[in-house]
CSV table of C-alpha atoms in Angstrom, one decimal:
chain,number,residue,atom,x,y,z
A,12,MET,CA,46.6,10.4,-33.8
A,13,SER,CA,44.5,8.1,-31.6
A,14,THR,CA,43.0,4.9,-33.0
A,15,ALA,CA,39.3,4.3,-33.3
A,16,ALA,CA,39.4,2.0,-30.3
A,17,GLU,CA,41.1,4.7,-28.1
A,18,GLN,CA,38.6,7.2,-29.2
A,19,VAL,CA,35.7,4.9,-28.2
A,20,VAL,CA,37.3,4.4,-24.8
A,21,SER,CA,37.9,8.1,-24.4
A,22,TYR,CA,34.3,8.8,-25.4
A,23,HIS,CA,32.9,6.2,-23.1
A,24,GLY,CA,35.1,7.5,-20.3
A,25,GLU,CA,33.4,10.9,-20.6
A,26,VAL,CA,29.9,9.5,-20.8
A,27,TYR,CA,29.9,6.9,-18.0
A,28,GLU,CA,30.5,8.0,-14.5
A,29,PRO,CA,32.5,5.6,-12.2
A,30,SER,CA,30.2,3.2,-10.4
A,31,LEU,CA,28.7,4.1,-7.0
A,32,PHE,CA,31.0,3.1,-4.2
A,33,ARG,CA,33.3,1.4,-6.8
A,34,THR,CA,31.3,-1.8,-6.8
A,35,TYR,CA,29.2,-3.3,-9.6
A,36,SER,CA,25.8,-1.8,-10.2
A,37,LYS,CA,23.8,-5.1,-9.7
A,38,LYS,CA,24.9,-5.1,-6.1
A,39,ILE,CA,24.1,-1.4,-5.6
A,40,GLY,CA,20.7,-2.1,-7.1
A,41,MET,CA,20.0,-5.0,-4.8
A,42,TRP,CA,21.1,-3.0,-1.7
A,43,LEU,CA,18.8,-0.1,-2.7
A,44,PHE,CA,15.9,-2.5,-3.0
A,45,LEU,CA,16.7,-4.1,0.3
A,46,LEU,CA,16.9,-0.7,2.0
A,47,SER,CA,13.4,0.2,0.6
A,48,ASP,CA,12.1,-3.3,1.6
A,49,SER,CA,13.4,-2.8,5.2
A,50,LEU,CA,11.0,0.1,5.4
A,51,THR,CA,8.1,-2.1,4.3
A,52,PHE,CA,8.9,-4.6,7.1
A,53,GLY,CA,9.7,-1.8,9.5
A,54,ALA,CA,6.2,-0.4,8.9
A,55,LEU,CA,4.5,-3.9,9.3
A,56,LEU,CA,6.4,-4.5,12.6
A,57,PHE,CA,5.4,-1.0,13.7
A,58,ALA,CA,1.8,-1.7,12.8
A,59,TYR,CA,1.8,-5.0,14.8
A,60,SER,CA,3.5,-3.3,17.8
A,61,TYR,CA,1.2,-0.3,17.6
A,62,GLY,CA,-1.8,-2.7,17.9
A,63,ARG,CA,-0.2,-4.4,20.8
A,64,ILE,CA,0.1,-1.2,22.7
A,65,SER,CA,-3.1,0.5,21.7
A,66,VAL,CA,-5.6,-2.4,21.9
A,67,PRO,CA,-6.7,-3.3,25.4
A,68,HIS,CA,-6.3,-7.0,26.1
A,69,TRP,CA,-4.0,-7.7,23.1
A,70,PRO,CA,-4.1,-11.5,22.6
A,71,THR,CA,-1.1,-13.6,23.4
A,72,PRO,CA,-2.1,-16.9,21.9
A,73,PHE,CA,1.2,-18.5,21.0
A,74,HIS,CA,2.2,-21.2,23.4
A,75,GLY,CA,4.2,-24.5,23.4
A,76,GLU,CA,3.5,-25.9,19.9
A,77,SER,CA,3.7,-22.5,18.1
A,78,ILE,CA,6.9,-21.6,19.9
A,79,ALA,CA,8.5,-25.0,19.1
A,80,ARG,CA,7.5,-24.6,15.4
A,81,ALA,CA,8.9,-21.1,15.4
A,82,SER,CA,12.2,-22.4,16.8
A,83,ILE,CA,12.5,-25.0,14.0
A,84,MET,CA,11.7,-22.4,11.4
A,85,THR,CA,14.4,-20.1,12.9
A,86,PHE,CA,16.9,-23.0,12.7
A,87,PHE,CA,15.9,-23.6,9.0
A,88,LEU,CA,16.5,-19.9,8.1
A,89,LEU,CA,19.7,-19.6,10.1
A,90,THR,CA,21.1,-22.8,8.5
A,91,SER,CA,20.0,-21.5,5.1
A,92,SER,CA,22.1,-18.4,5.6
A,93,LEU,CA,25.1,-20.5,6.3
A,94,THR,CA,24.6,-22.6,3.2
A,95,MET,CA,24.0,-19.4,1.1
A,96,VAL,CA,27.2,-17.7,2.2
A,97,LEU,CA,29.1,-21.0,1.5
A,98,GLY,CA,27.5,-21.0,-1.9
A,99,VAL,CA,28.7,-17.4,-2.5
A,100,ALA,CA,32.2,-18.5,-1.4
A,101,ALA,CA,32.2,-21.4,-3.8
A,102,ALA,CA,31.0,-19.2,-6.6
A,103,ASN,CA,33.9,-16.8,-5.9
A,104,ARG,CA,36.3,-19.8,-6.1
A,105,GLY,CA,34.7,-20.7,-9.5
A,106,ASP,CA,33.6,-24.0,-8.1
A,107,ARG,CA,30.3,-24.6,-10.1
A,108,LYS,CA,29.4,-28.0,-8.5
A,109,TRP,CA,29.6,-26.8,-4.9
A,110,THR,CA,27.9,-23.5,-5.8
A,111,THR,CA,24.9,-25.4,-7.1
A,112,GLY,CA,24.9,-27.8,-4.2
A,113,TRP,CA,24.9,-25.1,-1.6
A,114,LEU,CA,22.2,-23.1,-3.4
A,115,LEU,CA,20.0,-26.2,-3.6
A,116,ALA,CA,20.6,-26.8,0.2
A,117,THR,CA,19.5,-23.2,0.8
A,118,MET,CA,16.4,-23.7,-1.3
A,119,LEU,CA,15.6,-26.9,0.6
A,120,CYS,CA,15.8,-25.0,4.0
A,121,GLY,CA,13.7,-22.2,2.6
A,122,ALA,CA,11.0,-24.6,1.3
A,123,GLY,CA,11.0,-26.3,4.6
A,124,PHE,CA,10.4,-23.0,6.3
A,125,VAL,CA,7.5,-22.2,4.0
A,126,VAL,CA,5.9,-25.6,4.5
A,127,LEU,CA,6.1,-25.3,8.3
A,128,HIS,CA,4.7,-21.7,8.2
A,129,GLY,CA,1.9,-22.9,5.9
A,130,MET,CA,1.0,-25.7,8.4
A,131,GLU,CA,0.9,-23.1,11.2
A,132,TRP,CA,-1.4,-20.9,9.2
A,133,HIS,CA,-3.7,-23.8,8.4
A,134,GLY,CA,-3.9,-24.7,12.1
A,135,LEU,CA,-4.7,-21.1,13.1
A,136,ILE,CA,-7.4,-20.7,10.5
A,137,HIS,CA,-9.0,-24.0,11.5
A,138,GLU,CA,-9.0,-22.8,15.1
A,139,GLY,CA,-10.9,-19.7,14.0
A,140,LEU,CA,-8.3,-17.0,13.5
A,141,ARG,CA,-9.2,-15.2,10.3
A,142,ILE,CA,-9.2,-12.0,8.4
A,143,SER,CA,-12.1,-10.9,6.1
A,144,GLY,CA,-10.4,-12.0,2.9
A,145,PHE,CA,-10.1,-15.6,4.1
A,146,THR,CA,-12.8,-18.2,3.3
A,147,ALA,CA,-14.0,-20.1,6.3
A,148,PRO,CA,-13.0,-23.7,6.2
A,149,PRO,CA,-15.6,-26.5,6.8
A,150,HIS,CA,-15.8,-27.5,10.4
A,151,VAL,CA,-14.1,-24.3,11.6
A,152,GLN,CA,-14.2,-23.7,15.3
A,153,THR,CA,-16.6,-20.9,16.1
A,154,THR,CA,-15.6,-20.8,19.8
A,155,GLY,CA,-12.3,-21.0,21.5
A,156,GLU,CA,-9.2,-18.8,22.0
A,157,PHE,CA,-8.5,-17.9,18.3
A,158,ALA,CA,-12.2,-17.6,17.3
A,159,ASP,CA,-12.7,-15.2,20.2
A,160,ILE,CA,-9.6,-13.2,19.1
A,161,THR,CA,-11.0,-12.8,15.6
A,162,LYS,CA,-14.1,-11.1,17.2
A,163,SER,CA,-12.6,-9.2,20.0
A,164,ALA,CA,-9.3,-8.0,18.5
A,165,PRO,CA,-9.4,-8.3,14.7
A,166,GLN,CA,-6.3,-6.1,14.5
A,167,PHE,CA,-4.3,-9.1,15.8
A,168,ALA,CA,-5.2,-11.4,12.9
A,169,GLY,CA,-4.8,-8.5,10.4
A,170,THR,CA,-1.3,-7.5,11.4
A,171,PHE,CA,-0.2,-11.1,12.1
A,172,PHE,CA,-1.2,-12.5,8.7
A,173,THR,CA,0.0,-9.4,6.8
A,174,LEU,CA,3.5,-9.4,8.5
A,175,THR,CA,4.1,-13.2,8.3
A,176,GLY,CA,2.4,-13.5,4.9
A,177,MET,CA,4.6,-10.8,3.5
A,178,HIS,CA,7.7,-12.6,4.9
A,179,MET,CA,6.5,-15.9,3.5
A,180,LEU,CA,6.1,-14.3,0.1
A,181,HIS,CA,9.6,-13.0,0.3
A,182,VAL,CA,11.0,-16.5,1.2
A,183,THR,CA,9.0,-18.1,-1.6
A,184,ILE,CA,10.3,-15.6,-4.1
A,185,GLY,CA,13.8,-16.2,-2.7
A,186,VAL,CA,13.6,-19.9,-3.3
A,187,VAL,CA,12.5,-19.2,-6.9
A,188,TYR,CA,15.3,-16.7,-7.4
A,189,LEU,CA,17.9,-19.2,-6.1
A,190,GLY,CA,16.4,-21.9,-8.3
A,191,VAL,CA,16.9,-19.7,-11.4
A,192,VAL,CA,20.5,-18.8,-10.5
A,193,ALA,CA,21.4,-22.5,-9.6
A,194,LEU,CA,19.6,-24.4,-12.3
A,195,ARG,CA,18.6,-21.8,-15.0
A,196,LYS,CA,16.1,-23.2,-17.5
A,197,LYS,CA,16.1,-26.6,-15.8
A,198,PHE,CA,14.3,-25.0,-12.9
A,199,LEU,CA,11.2,-24.1,-15.0
A,200,PRO,CA,9.6,-27.6,-15.1
A,201,ILE,CA,10.3,-27.9,-11.4
A,202,LEU,CA,8.6,-24.6,-10.7
A,203,ALA,CA,5.6,-25.7,-12.8
A,204,ILE,CA,5.3,-28.9,-10.8
A,205,LEU,CA,5.6,-27.0,-7.5
A,206,TRP,CA,2.8,-24.7,-8.7
A,207,LEU,CA,0.5,-27.6,-9.6
A,208,VAL,CA,1.3,-29.3,-6.3
A,209,ALA,CA,0.7,-26.2,-4.2
A,210,TRP,CA,-2.5,-25.3,-6.1
A,211,LEU,CA,-4.1,-28.7,-6.4
A,212,GLY,CA,-2.8,-30.1,-3.1
A,213,THR,CA,-4.4,-27.4,-1.0
A,214,PRO,CA,-8.2,-27.3,-0.2
A,215,ALA,CA,-10.2,-24.6,-1.9
A,216,TRP,CA,-10.8,-22.6,1.3
A,217,SER,CA,-7.1,-22.3,2.0
A,218,PRO,CA,-5.3,-19.0,1.3
A,219,PHE,CA,-2.5,-21.1,-0.2
A,220,HIS,CA,-4.9,-22.4,-2.9
A,221,TYR,CA,-5.0,-19.1,-4.6
A,222,GLY,CA,-1.7,-17.9,-3.1
A,223,ALA,CA,0.0,-20.7,-5.1
A,224,HIS,CA,-0.5,-18.7,-8.2
A,225,VAL,CA,2.5,-16.6,-7.1
A,226,LEU,CA,4.4,-19.6,-8.4
A,227,LEU,CA,2.6,-19.3,-11.7
A,228,VAL,CA,3.4,-15.6,-12.0
A,229,SER,CA,7.0,-16.4,-11.1
A,230,LEU,CA,7.1,-19.2,-13.7
A,231,VAL,CA,6.0,-16.7,-16.4
A,232,VAL,CA,8.5,-14.0,-15.3
A,233,CYS,CA,11.3,-16.5,-15.0
A,234,ALA,CA,10.6,-18.1,-18.4
A,235,LEU,CA,10.5,-14.6,-20.0
A,236,VAL,CA,13.8,-13.7,-18.4
A,237,LEU,CA,15.5,-17.0,-19.2
A,238,PHE,CA,14.4,-17.2,-22.8
A,239,LEU,CA,14.8,-13.5,-23.7
A,240,LYS,CA,18.1,-13.1,-22.0
A,241,PRO,CA,19.7,-16.5,-21.6
A,242,LYS,CA,23.0,-16.3,-19.8
A,243,ASP,CA,25.3,-18.2,-17.5
A,244,TYR,CA,25.0,-16.7,-14.0
A,245,THR,CA,28.3,-15.4,-12.6
A,246,ALA,CA,29.7,-15.2,-9.1
A,247,HIS,CA,28.3,-11.6,-9.0
A,248,ASP,CA,24.8,-13.0,-9.6
A,249,VAL,CA,25.2,-15.5,-6.8
A,250,GLU,CA,26.4,-12.8,-4.4
A,251,VAL,CA,23.4,-10.6,-5.3
A,252,SER,CA,20.9,-13.4,-4.8
A,253,GLY,CA,22.7,-14.1,-1.5
A,254,LEU,CA,22.1,-10.5,-0.3
A,255,TYR,CA,18.4,-11.0,-0.9
A,256,TRP,CA,18.3,-14.3,1.0
A,257,HIS,CA,20.2,-13.0,4.0
A,258,PHE,CA,17.9,-10.0,4.2
A,259,VAL,CA,14.9,-12.3,4.4
A,260,ASP,CA,16.6,-14.2,7.2
A,261,LEU,CA,17.4,-10.9,8.9
A,262,VAL,CA,13.7,-9.9,8.9
A,263,TRP,CA,12.8,-13.2,10.6
A,264,MET,CA,15.2,-12.3,13.4
A,265,PHE,CA,12.9,-9.5,14.4
A,266,VAL,CA,9.6,-11.3,13.7
A,267,VAL,CA,10.3,-14.2,16.0
A,268,PRO,CA,11.0,-12.2,19.2
A,269,PHE,CA,8.3,-9.6,18.7
A,270,VAL,CA,5.4,-11.7,17.4
A,271,TYR,CA,6.0,-15.1,19.0
A,272,LEU,CA,8.3,-14.8,22.0
A,273,LEU,CA,6.9,-11.6,23.5
A,274,ASN,CA,3.7,-13.6,23.8
A,275,LEU,CA,5.3,-15.3,26.8
A,276,GLY,CA,5.9,-12.0,28.6
A,277,HIS,CA,4.6,-11.6,32.1
B,16,MET,CA,34.5,-21.5,5.7
B,17,GLY,CA,35.6,-21.4,9.4
B,18,LYS,CA,34.6,-17.8,9.9
B,19,TYR,CA,31.1,-18.4,8.5
B,20,VAL,CA,30.6,-21.4,10.8
B,21,VAL,CA,31.6,-19.4,13.8
B,22,ILE,CA,29.1,-16.6,12.9
B,23,TYR,CA,26.5,-19.3,12.3
B,24,ILE,CA,27.1,-20.8,15.8
B,25,CYS,CA,26.9,-17.3,17.3
B,26,LEU,CA,23.6,-16.7,15.6
B,27,LEU,CA,22.2,-20.0,16.9
B,28,ILE,CA,23.4,-19.1,20.4
B,29,ILE,CA,21.7,-15.7,20.2
B,30,ALA,CA,18.5,-17.2,18.9
B,31,ALA,CA,18.6,-19.7,21.7
B,32,LEU,CA,19.2,-16.9,24.2
B,33,GLN,CA,16.0,-15.2,23.0
B,34,PHE,CA,14.0,-18.4,23.7
B,35,VAL,CA,15.6,-18.7,27.1
B,36,ILE,CA,14.6,-15.0,27.9
B,37,ALA,CA,11.1,-15.7,26.6
B,38,TYR,CA,10.6,-18.4,29.2
B,39,SER,CA,12.3,-16.5,32.1
B,40,HIS,CA,10.2,-14.6,34.6
B,41,VAL,CA,10.8,-11.0,33.5
B,42,GLY,CA,8.3,-8.3,32.8
B,43,THR,CA,7.2,-7.6,29.2
B,44,ALA,CA,9.1,-4.3,29.0
B,45,ALA,CA,12.4,-5.8,30.2
B,46,MET,CA,11.8,-8.7,27.9
B,47,PHE,CA,11.2,-6.4,25.0
B,48,ALA,CA,14.4,-4.5,25.6
B,49,ARG,CA,16.5,-7.7,25.9
B,50,MET,CA,14.9,-9.1,22.7
B,51,LEU,CA,15.5,-5.9,20.8
B,52,PHE,CA,19.1,-5.8,21.8
B,53,LEU,CA,19.7,-9.4,20.8
B,54,ALA,CA,17.9,-9.0,17.5
B,55,ILE,CA,20.0,-6.0,16.7
B,56,VAL,CA,23.2,-7.9,17.5
B,57,GLU,CA,22.0,-10.8,15.4
B,58,ALA,CA,21.1,-8.6,12.5
B,59,GLY,CA,24.4,-6.8,12.8
B,60,LEU,CA,26.4,-10.0,12.5
B,61,ALA,CA,24.4,-11.1,9.5
B,62,LEU,CA,24.8,-7.7,7.8
B,63,LEU,CA,28.5,-7.4,8.5
B,64,PHE,CA,29.7,-10.9,7.8
B,65,PHE,CA,27.1,-12.9,5.8
B,66,MET,CA,26.2,-9.9,3.6
B,67,HIS,CA,29.9,-8.8,3.5
B,68,LEU,CA,29.1,-5.2,4.5
B,69,TRP,CA,32.3,-5.3,6.6
B,70,ALA,CA,34.4,-5.8,3.5
B,71,GLU,CA,32.7,-3.0,1.5
B,72,LYS,CA,33.9,0.6,1.3
B,73,ARG,CA,33.4,2.5,4.5
B,74,GLY,CA,31.3,5.1,2.6
B,75,PHE,CA,28.9,2.4,1.5
B,76,LEU,CA,28.6,1.0,5.1
B,77,LEU,CA,27.8,4.5,6.3
B,78,PHE,CA,25.3,5.1,3.5
B,79,VAL,CA,23.4,1.9,4.5
B,80,LEU,CA,23.5,2.6,8.2
B,81,ILE,CA,22.5,6.2,8.0
B,82,PHE,CA,19.7,5.7,5.4
B,83,THR,CA,18.1,2.7,7.2
B,84,GLY,CA,18.6,4.2,10.7
B,85,PHE,CA,17.1,7.5,9.8
B,86,ALA,CA,14.1,6.0,8.1
B,87,LEU,CA,13.4,3.5,10.9
B,88,ILE,CA,13.9,6.1,13.6
B,89,THR,CA,11.6,8.6,12.0
B,90,MET,CA,9.0,5.8,11.9
B,91,GLN,CA,8.9,5.9,15.7
B,92,TYR,CA,7.0,9.2,15.9
B,93,GLY,CA,3.7,7.3,16.2
B,94,TRP,CA,4.3,5.6,19.5
B,95,THR,CA,2.9,8.5,21.5
B,96,ASP,CA,-0.4,8.2,19.6
B,97,SER,CA,-0.6,4.5,20.4
B,98,PHE,CA,-0.2,5.2,24.1
B,99,ARG,CA,-2.9,8.0,23.8
B,100,MET,CA,-5.3,5.4,22.5
B,101,GLU,CA,-4.5,3.1,25.3
B,102,LEU,CA,-4.8,5.7,28.1
B,103,GLY,CA,-7.6,7.7,26.5
B,104,VAL,CA,-5.9,11.0,27.2
B,105,PRO,CA,-6.3,13.8,26.4
B,106,TYR,CA,-8.4,13.7,23.3
B,107,THR,CA,-10.5,10.6,23.6
B,108,GLN,CA,-11.9,11.5,27.0
B,109,PRO,CA,-15.3,13.1,26.9
B,110,LYS,CA,-15.3,16.7,28.0
B,111,PRO,CA,-17.4,17.4,31.1
B,112,GLY,CA,-20.9,18.5,30.4
B,113,VAL,CA,-20.7,17.5,26.7
B,114,VAL,CA,-23.2,15.0,25.5
B,115,GLN,CA,-21.6,12.3,23.3
B,116,GLN,CA,-23.4,11.8,20.0
């Protein structure tokens, strides 16, 4: 006669199927999300490229300063990928101190990327590149290369801001995600301060003034998750967060050549 | 750690190559082809080694490649339409003798 414990195991064996591809379900879930997200970015890159082909005189406004900034941003993201994978390796070794350190380094690179990208957006908006949802800043240039582009090829601003904005949103969420995995509840006050700085530190016309509320929404979601299901994140959680981060980096590898570098084509 | 640093250096070199190509005197079509090739190599390295797809079951690797590849390739059906808009043929050209409203 089997014991109660054996009966439970036997019962569960019949109920639960073996996991997909014999790996843990969190990882499968993240991969499925990333596959669907790749379609989102594929569609946005397609939209940008479609506009480039179909609109006569598609603008190519990115020159020296923008290209230099894009190269620094690329360096930040590639470096963050290295620190992230080292964080995953440290987590697999069970080295808590180094895991946290590498994750914080990754967050720092990601934050640097977002700040640089934000500065680029501010510059472009000041020079007159806008979409209809943006408020015009005071002393905005009404003539010049970017102001002319807004009038002659509005598809450029639309596709550019949507593609890079969506990517920036992903990087921001990635930084928050890593903060939660690395610091858990200690990250909540930091996130609150970041939200206040981003909200109050940007002028009212800036898209980042209201965009900063993404951090507030993240704060609420993270607080709910951390207080309702407090747990110590394992190596699996670090690896899954790493998958997300590398995907964000991977998308940038396509954005830089197609949006920035092809501008320099002859 | 050594393997990851090597991959990181390879990624930096590929990214630098893209910037070199951008400043070289080649046509946009040729530049696009080279950029796309390098971006795919770069993404492949990140997928296989940083995202550890190389160490996963082969079935999983195939699942990711086939699913993503199929979806992204089917997305390309719209290119012909974008060229039609640029060239104005055949549908956007006014028919002879027909007054445009």
